Amino acid sequence: METDIAPLLDIVNQLEFLAYIKRTPRDIRILLKASFKPGKKPEDLNSLYFLELIDIHHTPEGKDESYVVNLKITHPLSNLNARTGGTTAIPGCRLDGEGLTYIIQGPPLKLRLVSTLARLISQPDRISARSLDFNSNLDRSVLNTKQLKLAKFAYDRGYFDIPKRVRISDLATEVGLARATISEHLARIESILM
């Protein structure tokens, strides 16, 4: 790999992007899953100009586990990505022995801008981009269809308002189910969403 991030592979076997913690053009903090080479540790990441270790959230207890670390990143590509105000890296971006897989999503014009810079910086083997998917995620929801219907029904009647505009007993009467059943379903829905 002929890029300025190549020295990372002297420290880690693999890095995987999990999430943004903070994201402004001047301050990008990310959560990464990291597997280090023998004799290397998270503090070694500070030797690279574009990374600063902020915190270690998880230290592996077994050989098959990885560290979870909070890093501040200052790199031209990630900084431009933050400046566009519309493109984001998706969880699962990774660096390993096969190279860097940096997947971003956003509007076509902004994707073109970031991918052009990526070509200039790293001369990648392949670049592909995708636009944001504005279609409904109904079929990919964490709630099943019945839970979604009940949650919408309760929401429309003011159950989730503060203060609540409707009681569980009123919802149960309208739906035709026992109060305990409605209460249990709504509690389960809230726990899934939390």
PDB file of C-alpha atoms in Angstrom:
ATOM      1  CA  MET A   1       0.000   0.000   0.000  1.00  0.00           C
ATOM      2  CA  GLU A   2       1.562   3.244  -1.168  1.00  0.00           C
ATOM      3  CA  THR A   3      -0.191   5.716   1.114  1.00  0.00           C
ATOM      4  CA  ASP A   4       0.666   7.660   4.233  1.00  0.00           C
ATOM      5  CA  ILE A   5      -1.508   5.311   6.300  1.00  0.00           C
ATOM      6  CA  ALA A   6       0.629   2.283   5.383  1.00  0.00           C
ATOM      7  CA  PRO A   7       2.704   2.558   8.622  1.00  0.00           C
ATOM      8  CA  LEU A   8      -0.477   1.595  10.490  1.00  0.00           C
ATOM      9  CA  LEU A   9       0.070  -1.951   9.241  1.00  0.00           C
ATOM     10  CA  ASP A  10       3.317  -2.080  11.237  1.00  0.00           C
ATOM     11  CA  ILE A  11       1.207  -1.613  14.384  1.00  0.00           C
ATOM     12  CA  VAL A  12      -2.103  -3.368  13.679  1.00  0.00           C
ATOM     13  CA  ASN A  13      -3.276  -6.512  11.965  1.00  0.00           C
ATOM     14  CA  GLN A  14      -6.685  -5.009  11.404  1.00  0.00           C
ATOM     15  CA  LEU A  15      -8.765  -1.902  12.170  1.00  0.00           C
ATOM     16  CA  GLU A  16     -12.527  -1.656  11.747  1.00  0.00           C
ATOM     17  CA  PHE A  17     -14.530   1.573  11.930  1.00  0.00           C
ATOM     18  CA  LEU A  18     -17.483   1.246  14.310  1.00  0.00           C
ATOM     19  CA  ALA A  19     -18.893   4.771  14.718  1.00  0.00           C
ATOM     20  CA  TYR A  20     -18.290   8.488  14.919  1.00  0.00           C
ATOM     21  CA  ILE A  21     -18.131   9.880  18.438  1.00  0.00           C
ATOM     22  CA  LYS A  22     -17.683  13.496  17.355  1.00  0.00           C
ATOM     23  CA  ARG A  23     -17.461  14.820  13.833  1.00  0.00           C
ATOM     24  CA  THR A  24     -16.531  18.374  12.949  1.00  0.00           C
ATOM     25  CA  PRO A  25     -14.046  19.389  10.226  1.00  0.00           C
ATOM     26  CA  ARG A  26     -11.384  20.089  12.863  1.00  0.00           C
ATOM     27  CA  ASP A  27     -12.195  17.372  15.379  1.00  0.00           C
ATOM     28  CA  ILE A  28     -13.077  13.877  14.213  1.00  0.00           C
ATOM     29  CA  ARG A  29     -13.264  11.244  16.924  1.00  0.00           C
ATOM     30  CA  ILE A  30     -14.041   7.681  15.996  1.00  0.00           C
ATOM     31  CA  LEU A  31     -14.593   4.348  17.657  1.00  0.00           C
ATOM     32  CA  LEU A  32     -12.500   1.536  16.173  1.00  0.00           C
ATOM     33  CA  LYS A  33     -12.094  -2.161  16.769  1.00  0.00           C
ATOM     34  CA  ALA A  34      -8.371  -2.926  16.633  1.00  0.00           C
ATOM     35  CA  SER A  35      -6.272  -6.067  16.538  1.00  0.00           C
ATOM     36  CA  PHE A  36      -2.600  -5.308  17.257  1.00  0.00           C
ATOM     37  CA  LYS A  37       0.570  -7.029  16.083  1.00  0.00           C
ATOM     38  CA  PRO A  38       2.567  -8.922  18.745  1.00  0.00           C
ATOM     39  CA  GLY A  39       4.412  -6.486  20.995  1.00  0.00           C
ATOM     40  CA  LYS A  40       2.287  -3.523  19.899  1.00  0.00           C
ATOM     41  CA  LYS A  41      -0.355  -1.745  21.959  1.00  0.00           C
ATOM     42  CA  PRO A  42      -2.923   1.053  21.470  1.00  0.00           C
ATOM     43  CA  GLU A  43      -0.490   3.730  22.689  1.00  0.00           C
ATOM     44  CA  ASP A  44       1.709   2.977  19.641  1.00  0.00           C
ATOM     45  CA  LEU A  45      -0.954   4.614  17.464  1.00  0.00           C
ATOM     46  CA  ASN A  46       0.189   7.993  18.835  1.00  0.00           C
ATOM     47  CA  SER A  47       3.417   7.602  16.812  1.00  0.00           C
ATOM     48  CA  LEU A  48       1.466   8.331  13.624  1.00  0.00           C
ATOM     49  CA  TYR A  49       0.923  11.984  12.712  1.00  0.00           C
ATOM     50  CA  PHE A  50      -2.770  11.555  11.908  1.00  0.00           C
ATOM     51  CA  LEU A  51      -3.928   9.593  14.989  1.00  0.00           C
ATOM     52  CA  GLU A  52      -4.248  10.383  18.681  1.00  0.00           C
ATOM     53  CA  LEU A  53      -5.434   7.795  21.195  1.00  0.00           C
ATOM     54  CA  ILE A  54      -8.155   9.320  23.364  1.00  0.00           C
ATOM     55  CA  ASP A  55      -9.389   6.300  25.334  1.00  0.00           C
ATOM     56  CA  ILE A  56      -9.433   2.503  25.434  1.00  0.00           C
ATOM     57  CA  HIS A  57     -13.028   1.322  25.850  1.00  0.00           C
ATOM     58  CA  HIS A  58     -12.353  -2.420  25.838  1.00  0.00           C
ATOM     59  CA  THR A  59      -9.223  -4.446  26.438  1.00  0.00           C
ATOM     60  CA  PRO A  60      -9.329  -8.016  25.102  1.00  0.00           C
ATOM     61  CA  GLU A  61      -9.517 -10.817  27.632  1.00  0.00           C
ATOM     62  CA  GLY A  62      -8.878 -13.595  25.123  1.00  0.00           C
ATOM     63  CA  LYS A  63      -6.852 -14.126  21.942  1.00  0.00           C
ATOM     64  CA  ASP A  64      -9.880 -13.849  19.664  1.00  0.00           C
ATOM     65  CA  GLU A  65     -11.023 -10.481  21.043  1.00  0.00           C
ATOM     66  CA  SER A  66     -10.004  -7.025  19.877  1.00  0.00           C
ATOM     67  CA  TYR A  67      -9.461  -3.665  21.525  1.00  0.00           C
ATOM     68  CA  VAL A  68     -12.145  -1.019  21.143  1.00  0.00           C
ATOM     69  CA  VAL A  69     -10.472   2.385  21.058  1.00  0.00           C
ATOM     70  CA  ASN A  70     -11.524   6.025  20.763  1.00  0.00           C
ATOM     71  CA  LEU A  71      -9.184   7.887  18.396  1.00  0.00           C
ATOM     72  CA  LYS A  72      -8.901  11.439  17.127  1.00  0.00           C
ATOM     73  CA  ILE A  73      -8.092  11.361  13.428  1.00  0.00           C
ATOM     74  CA  THR A  74      -6.594  14.237  11.452  1.00  0.00           C
ATOM     75  CA  HIS A  75      -6.087  13.122   7.876  1.00  0.00           C
ATOM     76  CA  PRO A  76      -6.804  15.045   4.642  1.00  0.00           C
ATOM     77  CA  LEU A  77      -9.316  12.464   3.405  1.00  0.00           C
ATOM     78  CA  SER A  78     -11.296  12.131   6.635  1.00  0.00           C
ATOM     79  CA  ASN A  79     -11.210  15.904   7.195  1.00  0.00           C
ATOM     80  CA  LEU A  80     -12.558  16.604   3.687  1.00  0.00           C
ATOM     81  CA  ASN A  81     -15.211  13.956   4.237  1.00  0.00           C
ATOM     82  CA  ALA A  82     -16.291  15.840   7.400  1.00  0.00           C
ATOM     83  CA  ARG A  83     -16.194  19.221   5.630  1.00  0.00           C
ATOM     84  CA  THR A  84     -18.561  18.135   2.864  1.00  0.00           C
ATOM     85  CA  GLY A  85     -21.412  18.118   5.346  1.00  0.00           C
ATOM     86  CA  GLY A  86     -23.141  15.286   3.561  1.00  0.00           C
ATOM     87  CA  THR A  87     -20.844  12.299   3.225  1.00  0.00           C
ATOM     88  CA  THR A  88     -20.124   9.846   6.009  1.00  0.00           C
ATOM     89  CA  ALA A  89     -18.031   6.731   6.420  1.00  0.00           C
ATOM     90  CA  ILE A  90     -20.143   3.689   7.132  1.00  0.00           C
ATOM     91  CA  PRO A  91     -19.476   1.199   9.932  1.00  0.00           C
ATOM     92  CA  GLY A  92     -17.411  -1.678   8.658  1.00  0.00           C
ATOM     93  CA  CYS A  93     -14.738   0.377   6.870  1.00  0.00           C
ATOM     94  CA  ARG A  94     -11.513  -1.489   7.514  1.00  0.00           C
ATOM     95  CA  LEU A  95      -7.772  -1.610   7.157  1.00  0.00           C
ATOM     96  CA  ASP A  96      -6.007  -4.955   7.037  1.00  0.00           C
ATOM     97  CA  GLY A  97      -3.332  -6.801   5.080  1.00  0.00           C
ATOM     98  CA  GLU A  98      -5.439  -6.562   1.925  1.00  0.00           C
ATOM     99  CA  GLY A  99      -5.629  -2.781   2.072  1.00  0.00           C
ATOM    100  CA  LEU A 100      -7.994  -0.017   3.066  1.00  0.00           C
ATOM    101  CA  THR A 101     -11.705  -0.296   2.444  1.00  0.00           C
ATOM    102  CA  TYR A 102     -13.132   3.181   3.043  1.00  0.00           C
ATOM    103  CA  ILE A 103     -16.817   3.212   2.234  1.00  0.00           C
ATOM    104  CA  ILE A 104     -18.656   6.518   2.273  1.00  0.00           C
ATOM    105  CA  GLN A 105     -22.204   7.428   1.441  1.00  0.00           C
ATOM    106  CA  GLY A 106     -23.882  10.684   0.571  1.00  0.00           C
ATOM    107  CA  PRO A 107     -25.189  12.853  -2.267  1.00  0.00           C
ATOM    108  CA  PRO A 108     -23.580  12.250  -5.709  1.00  0.00           C
ATOM    109  CA  LEU A 109     -21.841  15.629  -6.038  1.00  0.00           C
ATOM    110  CA  LYS A 110     -20.224  15.409  -2.608  1.00  0.00           C
ATOM    111  CA  LEU A 111     -19.247  11.773  -3.179  1.00  0.00           C
ATOM    112  CA  ARG A 112     -17.532  12.806  -6.405  1.00  0.00           C
ATOM    113  CA  LEU A 113     -15.528  15.445  -4.543  1.00  0.00           C
ATOM    114  CA  VAL A 114     -14.330  13.028  -1.833  1.00  0.00           C
ATOM    115  CA  SER A 115     -13.605  10.198  -4.289  1.00  0.00           C
ATOM    116  CA  THR A 116     -11.549  12.554  -6.483  1.00  0.00           C
ATOM    117  CA  LEU A 117      -9.399  13.479  -3.490  1.00  0.00           C
ATOM    118  CA  ALA A 118      -9.066   9.790  -2.579  1.00  0.00           C
ATOM    119  CA  ARG A 119      -7.756   9.087  -6.085  1.00  0.00           C
ATOM    120  CA  LEU A 120      -5.206  11.899  -5.776  1.00  0.00           C
ATOM    121  CA  ILE A 121      -3.988  10.787  -2.352  1.00  0.00           C
ATOM    122  CA  SER A 122      -3.828   7.036  -2.708  1.00  0.00           C
ATOM    123  CA  GLN A 123      -4.310   5.882  -6.291  1.00  0.00           C
ATOM    124  CA  PRO A 124      -6.661   3.110  -5.146  1.00  0.00           C
ATOM    125  CA  ASP A 125      -7.298  -0.149  -6.957  1.00  0.00           C
ATOM    126  CA  ARG A 126     -11.014   0.568  -7.073  1.00  0.00           C
ATOM    127  CA  ILE A 127     -13.407   3.340  -6.133  1.00  0.00           C
ATOM    128  CA  SER A 128     -17.140   2.957  -5.958  1.00  0.00           C
ATOM    129  CA  ALA A 129     -19.718   5.238  -4.413  1.00  0.00           C
ATOM    130  CA  ARG A 130     -23.348   5.058  -3.481  1.00  0.00           C
ATOM    131  CA  SER A 131     -25.982   7.668  -2.888  1.00  0.00           C
ATOM    132  CA  LEU A 132     -28.045   7.840   0.254  1.00  0.00           C
ATOM    133  CA  ASP A 133     -31.025   5.509   0.165  1.00  0.00           C
ATOM    134  CA  PHE A 134     -34.122   7.576   0.867  1.00  0.00           C
ATOM    135  CA  ASN A 135     -36.492   4.618   0.521  1.00  0.00           C
ATOM    136  CA  SER A 136     -38.457   3.402   3.501  1.00  0.00           C
ATOM    137  CA  ASN A 137     -36.647   1.105   5.896  1.00  0.00           C
ATOM    138  CA  LEU A 138     -39.932  -0.462   6.950  1.00  0.00           C
ATOM    139  CA  ASP A 139     -38.925  -3.937   5.796  1.00  0.00           C
ATOM    140  CA  ARG A 140     -35.545  -3.652   7.547  1.00  0.00           C
ATOM    141  CA  SER A 141     -36.848  -2.353  10.862  1.00  0.00           C
ATOM    142  CA  VAL A 142     -35.792  -3.721  14.248  1.00  0.00           C
ATOM    143  CA  LEU A 143     -39.497  -3.929  15.051  1.00  0.00           C
ATOM    144  CA  ASN A 144     -41.771  -6.407  13.330  1.00  0.00           C
ATOM    145  CA  THR A 145     -44.862  -5.190  11.478  1.00  0.00           C
ATOM    146  CA  LYS A 146     -47.263  -5.725  14.412  1.00  0.00           C
ATOM    147  CA  GLN A 147     -44.935  -3.875  16.798  1.00  0.00           C
ATOM    148  CA  LEU A 148     -44.660  -0.979  14.343  1.00  0.00           C
ATOM    149  CA  LYS A 149     -48.443  -0.763  14.027  1.00  0.00           C
ATOM    150  CA  LEU A 150     -48.901  -0.762  17.808  1.00  0.00           C
ATOM    151  CA  ALA A 151     -46.118   1.805  18.312  1.00  0.00           C
ATOM    152  CA  LYS A 152     -47.665   4.095  15.672  1.00  0.00           C
ATOM    153  CA  PHE A 153     -51.127   3.620  17.158  1.00  0.00           C
ATOM    154  CA  ALA A 154     -49.863   4.534  20.664  1.00  0.00           C
ATOM    155  CA  TYR A 155     -47.822   7.437  19.286  1.00  0.00           C
ATOM    156  CA  ASP A 156     -50.784   8.868  17.363  1.00  0.00           C
ATOM    157  CA  ARG A 157     -52.907   8.789  20.525  1.00  0.00           C
ATOM    158  CA  GLY A 158     -50.226  10.561  22.619  1.00  0.00           C
ATOM    159  CA  TYR A 159     -48.892   7.654  24.683  1.00  0.00           C
ATOM    160  CA  PHE A 160     -45.276   8.764  24.195  1.00  0.00           C
ATOM    161  CA  ASP A 161     -46.010  12.460  24.894  1.00  0.00           C
ATOM    162  CA  ILE A 162     -44.885  14.061  28.138  1.00  0.00           C
ATOM    163  CA  PRO A 163     -47.234  14.123  29.950  1.00  0.00           C
ATOM    164  CA  LYS A 164     -49.053  11.198  28.361  1.00  0.00           C
ATOM    165  CA  ARG A 165     -52.336  12.122  26.686  1.00  0.00           C
ATOM    166  CA  VAL A 166     -53.750   8.601  26.903  1.00  0.00           C
ATOM    167  CA  ARG A 167     -53.744   5.782  29.439  1.00  0.00           C
ATOM    168  CA  ILE A 168     -52.832   2.179  28.695  1.00  0.00           C
ATOM    169  CA  SER A 169     -56.352   1.099  29.656  1.00  0.00           C
ATOM    170  CA  ASP A 170     -57.785   3.429  26.978  1.00  0.00           C
ATOM    171  CA  LEU A 171     -55.393   2.012  24.374  1.00  0.00           C
ATOM    172  CA  ALA A 172     -56.312  -1.540  25.427  1.00  0.00           C
ATOM    173  CA  THR A 173     -60.014  -0.787  25.028  1.00  0.00           C
ATOM    174  CA  GLU A 174     -59.510   0.681  21.531  1.00  0.00           C
ATOM    175  CA  VAL A 175     -57.306  -2.214  20.372  1.00  0.00           C
ATOM    176  CA  GLY A 176     -59.376  -4.903  22.065  1.00  0.00           C
ATOM    177  CA  LEU A 177     -56.514  -6.452  24.057  1.00  0.00           C
ATOM    178  CA  ALA A 178     -55.887  -6.785  27.783  1.00  0.00           C
ATOM    179  CA  ARG A 179     -54.208  -3.846  29.529  1.00  0.00           C
ATOM    180  CA  ALA A 180     -51.334  -6.094  30.675  1.00  0.00           C
ATOM    181  CA  THR A 181     -50.761  -7.286  27.092  1.00  0.00           C
ATOM    182  CA  ILE A 182     -50.602  -3.727  25.729  1.00  0.00           C
ATOM    183  CA  SER A 183     -48.318  -2.698  28.588  1.00  0.00           C
ATOM    184  CA  GLU A 184     -45.980  -5.647  27.943  1.00  0.00           C
ATOM    185  CA  HIS A 185     -45.840  -4.965  24.188  1.00  0.00           C
ATOM    186  CA  LEU A 186     -45.143  -1.248  24.655  1.00  0.00           C
ATOM    187  CA  ALA A 187     -42.422  -2.003  27.230  1.00  0.00           C
ATOM    188  CA  ARG A 188     -40.812  -4.458  24.791  1.00  0.00           C
ATOM    189  CA  ILE A 189     -40.994  -1.909  21.954  1.00  0.00           C
ATOM    190  CA  GLU A 190     -39.374   0.773  24.129  1.00  0.00           C
ATOM    191  CA  SER A 191     -36.574  -1.586  25.210  1.00  0.00           C
ATOM    192  CA  ILE A 192     -35.855  -2.595  21.591  1.00  0.00           C
ATOM    193  CA  LEU A 193     -35.715   1.024  20.499  1.00  0.00           C
ATOM    194  CA  MET A 194     -33.507   2.039  23.438  1.00  0.00           C
TER     195      MET A 194
END
